[in-house]
Amino acid sequence: MRALAVFPKQREIRVIERPHPARVTGTEVLLRVLEVGVCGTDREIAAFAYGSPPAGSDHLILGHEALAEVVDIGPDVTAVRKGDLVAPTVRRPCPHAACRPCRANRPDFCVTGDYVERGIKGAHGFLQEWVVEDEQHLIRVPRKLADVAVLIEPLTVAAKAEEQAHAIQSGLPWERGRVRTLALGAGPVGLLGALAAAVNQDDTYVYSLQPSTDLRAEITRGFGGTYVSGADVPMAELAQRLGRIDYIFEAVGLSSVGFAALEILGPNGLFVFTGIPELGAPKEIDADRIMRNVVLKNQRILGTVNAGRVGWEDALRDLEQAMFLFPDAVRAIITERRSIDDVPSLLRAKSGIKQVVQLNKE
Ligand SMILES: [Zn+2]
Ligand SMILES: [Zn+2]
């Protein structure tokens, strides 16, 4: 069977042949991989800037945003059946007894950093035709969502942010009114953040560089949201244009944009950082003004990475609801479907919004 591997030492990315997995035992599940999404993390790994192969391997099989079909199950499997569609989760707990989050099955909050992530850190990913996974790491997906279910993994970013936002805001002693949400950036994560907000019936805004004729703007409007182009409205005028903003979902990974946007966050507002900026020379920000606002306006600032099982299930529900409310806009996020042979070139040149690799296509 074929797989897409990154060889960090040789600085090579290529399709390799691997043996078909052996018979599954215990709670193992044999999966036929159908689709795998490609994202910025994959591009960083392919640029040899991030990620690591499993111990003892000279290569890492890429792919962490997967949709697969259950083909065979071990004798002790009860959670899935042959023919089920599933999305496998990505992060696996660290082995340390003292890591309370991992022991509570929340490796997304791991404190040791010794967790493993399939297709990213210390474990092979899903960009291969067949894969074996334990039943506990599978999220069942209804067949009706098959054409968009590859978006569940990137949607977990917004879903975990929502989970944490809910935990924080449930401490506020009054009922929340209509929430005004701004997604910063219109890449897949930003648009999916907007999708989650729209599904929640927030007043949803997306701010990004692309012109308001761009597909990303159309998708935002498809969610019932408002797209504001950086080409028309500079960041300094955004507060004036949008008015009070209760929730900002940052998905650009640029600190200059993130901290500038903090200034437009309203009273009791929540700001969620999800982007990971490249490290470089220190940058100037108006720290006094930001700190003053944070204190005087009771603002909360949150960072979030990865998601627990509850985040995956929330993401699935958000996607389900979005496919009921605005299916065309959801489908439009996937701009390209390619074969495994195209992956090396896909990783070099970014185009469109979400690229998806199809495997086992009959
Ligand atoms: Zn990803
Ligand atoms: Zn841990």
GROMACS .gro file of C-alpha atoms and ligand atoms in nm:
model
  364
    1MET     CA    1   0.000   0.000   0.000
    2ARG     CA    2   0.103   0.358  -0.055
    3ALA     CA    3   0.185   0.628   0.199
    4LEU     CA    4   0.321   0.984   0.192
    5ALA     CA    5   0.635   1.017   0.400
    6VAL     CA    6   0.863   1.299   0.508
    7PHE     CA    7   1.230   1.212   0.560
    8PRO     CA    8   1.366   1.501   0.772
    9LYS     CA    9   1.733   1.397   0.765
   10GLN     CA   10   1.741   1.345   0.387
   11ARG     CA   11   1.508   1.645   0.345
   12GLU     CA   12   1.282   1.443   0.116
   13ILE     CA   13   0.907   1.402   0.073
   14ARG     CA   14   0.785   1.109  -0.132
   15VAL     CA   15   0.527   0.837  -0.178
   16ILE     CA   16   0.652   0.510  -0.028
   17GLU     CA   17   0.532   0.149  -0.034
   18ARG     CA   18   0.449  -0.010   0.302
   19PRO     CA   19   0.314  -0.351   0.393
   20HIS     CA   20  -0.064  -0.377   0.437
   21PRO     CA   21  -0.144  -0.384   0.812
   22ALA     CA   22  -0.171  -0.732   0.968
   23ARG     CA   23  -0.494  -0.870   1.117
   24VAL     CA   24  -0.644  -0.653   1.392
   25THR     CA   25  -0.664  -0.786   1.747
   26GLY     CA   26  -0.827  -0.673   2.075
   27THR     CA   27  -0.984  -0.329   2.041
   28GLU     CA   28  -0.800  -0.246   1.717
   29VAL     CA   29  -0.984  -0.128   1.409
   30LEU     CA   30  -0.865  -0.157   1.049
   31LEU     CA   31  -0.945   0.157   0.853
   32ARG     CA   32  -0.953   0.228   0.482
   33VAL     CA   33  -0.855   0.594   0.462
   34LEU     CA   34  -1.079   0.794   0.227
   35GLU     CA   35  -0.971   1.157   0.260
   36VAL     CA   36  -0.700   1.355   0.436
   37GLY     CA   37  -0.694   1.734   0.459
   38VAL     CA   38  -0.370   1.927   0.418
   39CYS     CA   39  -0.295   2.231   0.636
   40GLY     CA   40  -0.026   2.473   0.750
   41THR     CA   41   0.108   2.222   1.002
   42ASP     CA   42   0.170   1.974   0.718
   43ARG     CA   43   0.347   2.247   0.523
   44GLU     CA   44   0.572   2.324   0.821
   45ILE     CA   45   0.657   1.955   0.858
   46ALA     CA   46   0.724   1.933   0.485
   47ALA     CA   47   0.957   2.232   0.517
   48PHE     CA   48   1.138   2.032   0.789
   49ALA     CA   49   1.061   2.308   1.042
   50TYR     CA   50   0.831   2.102   1.266
   51GLY     CA   51   0.726   1.748   1.351
   52SER     CA   52   0.919   1.431   1.431
   53PRO     CA   53   0.914   1.067   1.312
   54PRO     CA   54   0.820   0.784   1.549
   55ALA     CA   55   1.111   0.660   1.766
   56GLY     CA   56   1.347   0.448   1.556
   57SER     CA   57   1.202   0.559   1.219
   58ASP     CA   58   1.382   0.782   0.966
   59HIS     CA   59   1.051   0.907   0.827
   60LEU     CA   60   0.712   1.036   0.934
   61ILE     CA   61   0.395   0.947   0.748
   62LEU     CA   62   0.205   1.272   0.721
   63GLY     CA   63  -0.167   1.341   0.766
   64HIS     CA   64  -0.378   1.428   1.071
   65GLU     CA   65  -0.711   1.545   0.924
   66ALA     CA   66  -0.867   1.217   0.818
   67LEU     CA   67  -1.192   1.050   0.723
   68ALA     CA   68  -1.186   0.670   0.701
   69GLU     CA   69  -1.412   0.365   0.672
   70VAL     CA   70  -1.409   0.074   0.917
   71VAL     CA   71  -1.316  -0.241   0.724
   72ASP     CA   72  -1.238  -0.487   1.003
   73ILE     CA   73  -1.261  -0.486   1.382
   74GLY     CA   74  -1.079  -0.677   1.656
   75PRO     CA   75  -1.280  -0.924   1.866
   76ASP     CA   76  -1.318  -0.680   2.160
   77VAL     CA   77  -1.438  -0.377   1.961
   78THR     CA   78  -1.782  -0.249   2.060
   79ALA     CA   79  -1.778   0.119   1.958
   80VAL     CA   80  -1.778   0.083   1.579
   81ARG     CA   81  -1.895  -0.164   1.315
   82LYS     CA   82  -1.771  -0.261   0.971
   83GLY     CA   83  -1.884   0.000   0.720
   84ASP     CA   84  -1.893   0.289   0.970
   85LEU     CA   85  -1.735   0.617   0.868
   86VAL     CA   86  -1.499   0.758   1.131
   87ALA     CA   87  -1.268   1.051   1.198
   88PRO     CA   88  -0.966   0.946   1.404
   89THR     CA   89  -0.848   1.188   1.671
   90VAL     CA   90  -0.487   1.309   1.662
   91ARG     CA   91  -0.321   1.349   2.003
   92ARG     CA   92  -0.240   1.058   2.235
   93PRO     CA   93  -0.166   1.098   2.609
   94CYS     CA   94   0.187   1.112   2.752
   95PRO     CA   95   0.293   0.817   2.969
   96HIS     CA   96   0.363   1.008   3.292
   97ALA     CA   97   0.154   0.917   3.596
   98ALA     CA   98   0.185   1.274   3.728
   99CYS     CA   99   0.029   1.435   3.418
  100ARG     CA  100  -0.324   1.490   3.542
  101PRO     CA  101  -0.469   1.614   3.211
  102CYS     CA  102  -0.341   1.307   3.023
  103ARG     CA  103  -0.461   1.073   3.298
  104ALA     CA  104  -0.801   1.242   3.269
  105ASN     CA  105  -0.788   1.168   2.894
  106ARG     CA  106  -0.736   1.533   2.808
  107PRO     CA  107  -0.395   1.519   2.636
  108ASP     CA  108  -0.483   1.850   2.468
  109PHE     CA  109  -0.389   2.001   2.808
  110CYS     CA  110  -0.077   1.781   2.857
  111VAL     CA  111   0.176   1.944   3.089
  112THR     CA  112   0.485   1.734   3.007
  113GLY     CA  113   0.493   1.782   2.629
  114ASP     CA  114   0.558   1.408   2.588
  115TYR     CA  115   0.227   1.345   2.413
  116VAL     CA  116   0.227   1.195   2.066
  117GLU     CA  117   0.035   1.327   1.765
  118ARG     CA  118  -0.046   1.112   1.463
  119GLY     CA  119   0.109   1.259   1.151
  120ILE     CA  120   0.285   1.534   1.346
  121LYS     CA  121   0.490   1.424   1.645
  122GLY     CA  122   0.624   1.077   1.719
  123ALA     CA  123   0.357   0.873   1.539
  124HIS     CA  124   0.271   0.800   1.177
  125GLY     CA  125  -0.029   0.980   1.035
  126PHE     CA  126  -0.319   0.894   0.811
  127LEU     CA  127  -0.184   0.980   0.465
  128GLN     CA  128  -0.170   0.610   0.380
  129GLU     CA  129  -0.423   0.378   0.226
  130TRP     CA  130  -0.481   0.158   0.532
  131VAL     CA  131  -0.433   0.232   0.897
  132VAL     CA  132  -0.492   0.057   1.232
  133GLU     CA  133  -0.632   0.257   1.522
  134ASP     CA  134  -0.776   0.173   1.862
  135GLU     CA  135  -1.153   0.214   1.885
  136GLN     CA  136  -1.123   0.470   2.164
  137HIS     CA  137  -0.966   0.720   1.923
  138LEU     CA  138  -1.245   0.710   1.664
  139ILE     CA  139  -1.535   0.951   1.621
  140ARG     CA  140  -1.828   0.804   1.429
  141VAL     CA  141  -1.947   1.018   1.139
  142PRO     CA  142  -2.289   0.995   0.972
  143ARG     CA  143  -2.268   0.893   0.602
  144LYS     CA  144  -2.457   1.207   0.504
  145LEU     CA  145  -2.156   1.414   0.612
  146ALA     CA  146  -1.908   1.210   0.405
  147ASP     CA  147  -1.823   1.488   0.159
  148VAL     CA  148  -1.729   1.742   0.429
  149ALA     CA  149  -1.631   1.526   0.730
  150VAL     CA  150  -1.262   1.583   0.658
  151LEU     CA  151  -1.325   1.932   0.804
  152ILE     CA  152  -1.400   1.794   1.151
  153GLU     CA  153  -1.035   1.801   1.264
  154PRO     CA  154  -0.971   2.167   1.173
  155LEU     CA  155  -1.315   2.250   1.317
  156THR     CA  156  -1.208   2.106   1.655
  157VAL     CA  157  -0.996   2.421   1.703
  158ALA     CA  158  -1.312   2.633   1.711
  159ALA     CA  159  -1.502   2.369   1.906
  160LYS     CA  160  -1.243   2.355   2.184
  161ALA     CA  161  -1.233   2.736   2.195
  162GLU     CA  162  -1.611   2.726   2.232
  163GLU     CA  163  -1.589   2.467   2.510
  164GLN     CA  164  -1.340   2.686   2.700
  165ALA     CA  165  -1.531   3.006   2.628
  166HIS     CA  166  -1.844   2.845   2.763
  167ALA     CA  167  -1.664   2.737   3.082
  168ILE     CA  168  -1.534   3.093   3.132
  169GLN     CA  169  -1.856   3.274   3.051
  170SER     CA  170  -2.083   3.044   3.246
  171GLY     CA  171  -1.938   3.225   3.550
  172LEU     CA  172  -2.103   3.550   3.443
  173PRO     CA  173  -2.410   3.609   3.661
  174TRP     CA  174  -2.649   3.722   3.388
  175GLU     CA  175  -2.795   3.573   3.073
  176ARG     CA  176  -2.594   3.652   2.763
  177GLY     CA  177  -2.766   3.843   2.489
  178ARG     CA  178  -2.681   3.833   2.122
  179VAL     CA  179  -2.309   3.765   2.088
  180ARG     CA  180  -2.102   3.957   1.833
  181THR     CA  181  -1.814   3.742   1.710
  182LEU     CA  182  -1.518   3.835   1.492
  183ALA     CA  183  -1.301   3.573   1.323
  184LEU     CA  184  -0.960   3.715   1.237
  185GLY     CA  185  -0.827   3.555   0.920
  186ALA     CA  186  -1.015   3.363   0.652
  187GLY     CA  187  -0.804   3.052   0.615
  188PRO     CA  188  -0.972   2.719   0.695
  189VAL     CA  189  -0.944   2.769   1.074
  190GLY     CA  190  -1.078   3.127   1.062
  191LEU     CA  191  -1.368   3.030   0.835
  192LEU     CA  192  -1.450   2.729   1.052
  193GLY     CA  193  -1.440   2.959   1.357
  194ALA     CA  194  -1.694   3.176   1.176
  195LEU     CA  195  -1.898   2.866   1.093
  196ALA     CA  196  -1.911   2.766   1.461
  197ALA     CA  197  -2.018   3.120   1.556
  198ALA     CA  198  -2.283   3.128   1.283
  199VAL     CA  199  -2.420   2.793   1.396
  200ASN     CA  200  -2.447   2.945   1.746
  201GLN     CA  201  -2.645   3.230   1.591
  202ASP     CA  202  -2.382   3.486   1.683
  203ASP     CA  203  -2.361   3.801   1.473
  204THR     CA  204  -2.058   3.682   1.279
  205TYR     CA  205  -1.784   3.892   1.118
  206VAL     CA  206  -1.473   3.780   0.934
  207TYR     CA  207  -1.181   4.018   0.885
  208SER     CA  208  -0.909   3.923   0.640
  209LEU     CA  209  -0.682   4.063   0.372
  210GLN     CA  210  -0.856   3.921   0.066
  211PRO     CA  211  -1.092   4.155  -0.126
  212SER     CA  212  -1.465   4.127  -0.060
  213THR     CA  213  -1.510   3.960  -0.400
  214ASP     CA  214  -1.298   3.663  -0.284
  215LEU     CA  215  -1.448   3.316  -0.234
  216ARG     CA  216  -1.371   3.351   0.139
  217ALA     CA  217  -1.600   3.654   0.153
  218GLU     CA  218  -1.871   3.462  -0.033
  219ILE     CA  219  -1.843   3.174   0.213
  220THR     CA  220  -1.872   3.416   0.506
  221ARG     CA  221  -2.187   3.564   0.353
  222GLY     CA  222  -2.310   3.209   0.292
  223PHE     CA  223  -2.295   3.156   0.670
  224GLY     CA  224  -2.506   3.470   0.710
  225GLY     CA  225  -2.198   3.659   0.828
  226THR     CA  226  -2.037   3.987   0.727
  227TYR     CA  227  -1.699   3.990   0.558
  228VAL     CA  228  -1.477   4.292   0.610
  229SER     CA  229  -1.172   4.318   0.385
  230GLY     CA  230  -0.848   4.464   0.516
  231ALA     CA  231  -0.821   4.620   0.170
  232ASP     CA  232  -1.126   4.837   0.245
  233VAL     CA  233  -1.102   4.888   0.621
  234PRO     CA  234  -0.765   4.920   0.796
  235MET     CA  235  -0.738   4.761   1.140
  236ALA     CA  236  -0.734   5.106   1.305
  237GLU     CA  237  -1.085   5.174   1.170
  238LEU     CA  238  -1.226   4.829   1.242
  239ALA     CA  239  -1.363   4.915   1.588
  240GLN     CA  240  -1.551   5.210   1.445
  241ARG     CA  241  -1.691   4.997   1.164
  242LEU     CA  242  -1.796   4.695   1.370
  243GLY     CA  243  -1.892   4.841   1.706
  244ARG     CA  244  -1.881   4.628   2.019
  245ILE     CA  245  -1.722   4.285   1.971
  246ASP     CA  246  -1.774   4.021   2.242
  247TYR     CA  247  -1.565   3.737   2.108
  248ILE     CA  248  -1.257   3.742   1.886
  249PHE     CA  249  -1.132   3.418   1.734
  250GLU     CA  250  -0.778   3.480   1.611
  251ALA     CA  251  -0.663   3.255   1.325
  252VAL     CA  252  -0.390   3.446   1.144
  253GLY     CA  253  -0.082   3.360   1.350
  254LEU     CA  254   0.056   3.714   1.326
  255SER     CA  255   0.113   3.882   1.661
  256SER     CA  256   0.090   4.232   1.510
  257VAL     CA  257  -0.262   4.157   1.386
  258GLY     CA  258  -0.364   3.969   1.700
  259PHE     CA  259  -0.261   4.238   1.947
  260ALA     CA  260  -0.396   4.519   1.731
  261ALA     CA  261  -0.731   4.339   1.728
  262LEU     CA  262  -0.724   4.309   2.108
  263GLU     CA  263  -0.789   4.680   2.114
  264ILE     CA  264  -1.130   4.639   1.957
  265LEU     CA  265  -1.249   4.377   2.207
  266GLY     CA  266  -1.549   4.500   2.405
  267PRO     CA  267  -1.624   4.494   2.779
  268ASN     CA  268  -1.632   4.144   2.935
  269GLY     CA  269  -1.505   4.022   2.599
  270LEU     CA  270  -1.311   3.707   2.528
  271PHE     CA  271  -1.012   3.685   2.294
  272VAL     CA  272  -0.894   3.344   2.176
  273PHE     CA  273  -0.552   3.298   2.016
  274THR     CA  274  -0.523   2.991   1.790
  275GLY     CA  275  -0.246   3.097   1.549
  276ILE     CA  276   0.120   3.012   1.604
  277PRO     CA  277   0.348   3.297   1.496
  278GLU     CA  278   0.700   3.231   1.374
  279LEU     CA  279   0.958   3.349   1.625
  280GLY     CA  280   1.159   3.654   1.524
  281ALA     CA  281   1.281   3.988   1.652
  282PRO     CA  282   1.067   4.143   1.933
  283LYS     CA  283   0.778   4.355   1.806
  284GLU     CA  284   0.632   4.675   1.942
  285ILE     CA  285   0.281   4.675   2.086
  286ASP     CA  286   0.091   4.932   2.291
  287ALA     CA  287   0.120   4.723   2.607
  288ASP     CA  288  -0.013   4.993   2.846
  289ARG     CA  289  -0.331   5.039   2.648
  290ILE     CA  290  -0.384   4.663   2.618
  291MET     CA  291  -0.327   4.600   2.989
  292ARG     CA  292  -0.554   4.892   3.087
  293ASN     CA  293  -0.832   4.754   2.866
  294VAL     CA  294  -0.792   4.400   2.992
  295VAL     CA  295  -0.830   4.519   3.351
  296LEU     CA  296  -1.088   4.796   3.314
  297LYS     CA  297  -1.305   4.594   3.075
  298ASN     CA  298  -1.282   4.256   3.252
  299GLN     CA  299  -1.144   4.100   2.937
  300ARG     CA  300  -1.027   3.743   2.912
  301ILE     CA  301  -0.748   3.622   2.684
  302LEU     CA  302  -0.717   3.257   2.607
  303GLY     CA  303  -0.483   3.038   2.406
  304THR     CA  304  -0.596   2.701   2.278
  305VAL     CA  305  -0.443   2.406   2.098
  306ASN     CA  306  -0.577   2.066   1.994
  307ALA     CA  307  -0.901   1.930   2.143
  308GLY     CA  308  -1.032   1.656   2.365
  309ARG     CA  309  -1.296   1.404   2.262
  310VAL     CA  310  -1.571   1.645   2.364
  311GLY     CA  311  -1.428   1.901   2.118
  312TRP     CA  312  -1.442   1.642   1.838
  313GLU     CA  313  -1.801   1.561   1.919
  314ASP     CA  314  -1.892   1.930   1.935
  315ALA     CA  315  -1.718   1.985   1.600
  316LEU     CA  316  -1.918   1.702   1.447
  317ARG     CA  317  -2.241   1.855   1.578
  318ASP     CA  318  -2.147   2.201   1.452
  319LEU     CA  319  -2.071   2.056   1.109
  320GLU     CA  320  -2.398   1.864   1.104
  321GLN     CA  321  -2.593   2.177   1.188
  322ALA     CA  322  -2.397   2.385   0.938
  323MET     CA  323  -2.479   2.132   0.663
  324PHE     CA  324  -2.845   2.179   0.747
  325LEU     CA  325  -2.825   2.558   0.754
  326PHE     CA  326  -2.578   2.646   0.477
  327PRO     CA  327  -2.446   2.335   0.298
  328ASP     CA  328  -2.310   2.517  -0.008
  329ALA     CA  329  -2.093   2.750   0.198
  330VAL     CA  330  -1.954   2.456   0.397
  331ARG     CA  331  -1.875   2.258   0.081
  332ALA     CA  332  -1.706   2.562  -0.075
  333ILE     CA  333  -1.433   2.554   0.194
  334ILE     CA  334  -1.287   2.246   0.024
  335THR     CA  335  -1.138   2.399  -0.288
  336GLU     CA  336  -0.934   2.109  -0.422
  337ARG     CA  337  -0.933   1.727  -0.417
  338ARG     CA  338  -0.611   1.560  -0.536
  339SER     CA  339  -0.436   1.223  -0.535
  340ILE     CA  340  -0.151   1.114  -0.310
  341ASP     CA  341   0.094   1.164  -0.600
  342ASP     CA  342   0.010   1.536  -0.601
  343VAL     CA  343   0.090   1.587  -0.232
  344PRO     CA  344   0.457   1.692  -0.267
  345SER     CA  345   0.354   1.975  -0.502
  346LEU     CA  346   0.047   2.058  -0.288
  347LEU     CA  347   0.277   2.105   0.009
  348ARG     CA  348   0.506   2.342  -0.180
  349ALA     CA  349   0.247   2.577  -0.325
  350LYS     CA  350  -0.052   2.694  -0.122
  351SER     CA  351  -0.363   2.764  -0.327
  352GLY     CA  352  -0.733   2.792  -0.255
  353ILE     CA  353  -0.870   2.736   0.095
  354LYS     CA  354  -0.867   2.368   0.197
  355GLN     CA  355  -0.688   2.103  -0.006
  356VAL     CA  356  -0.793   1.742   0.042
  357VAL     CA  357  -0.614   1.426  -0.066
  358GLN     CA  358  -0.831   1.134  -0.180
  359LEU     CA  359  -0.713   0.779  -0.119
  360ASN     CA  360  -0.858   0.443  -0.222
  361LYS     CA  361  -1.068   0.611  -0.487
  362GLU     CA  362  -1.252   0.347  -0.692
  363ZN      ZN  363  -0.423   2.047   1.035
  364ZN      ZN  364   0.062   1.451   2.953
   0.00000   0.00000   0.00000
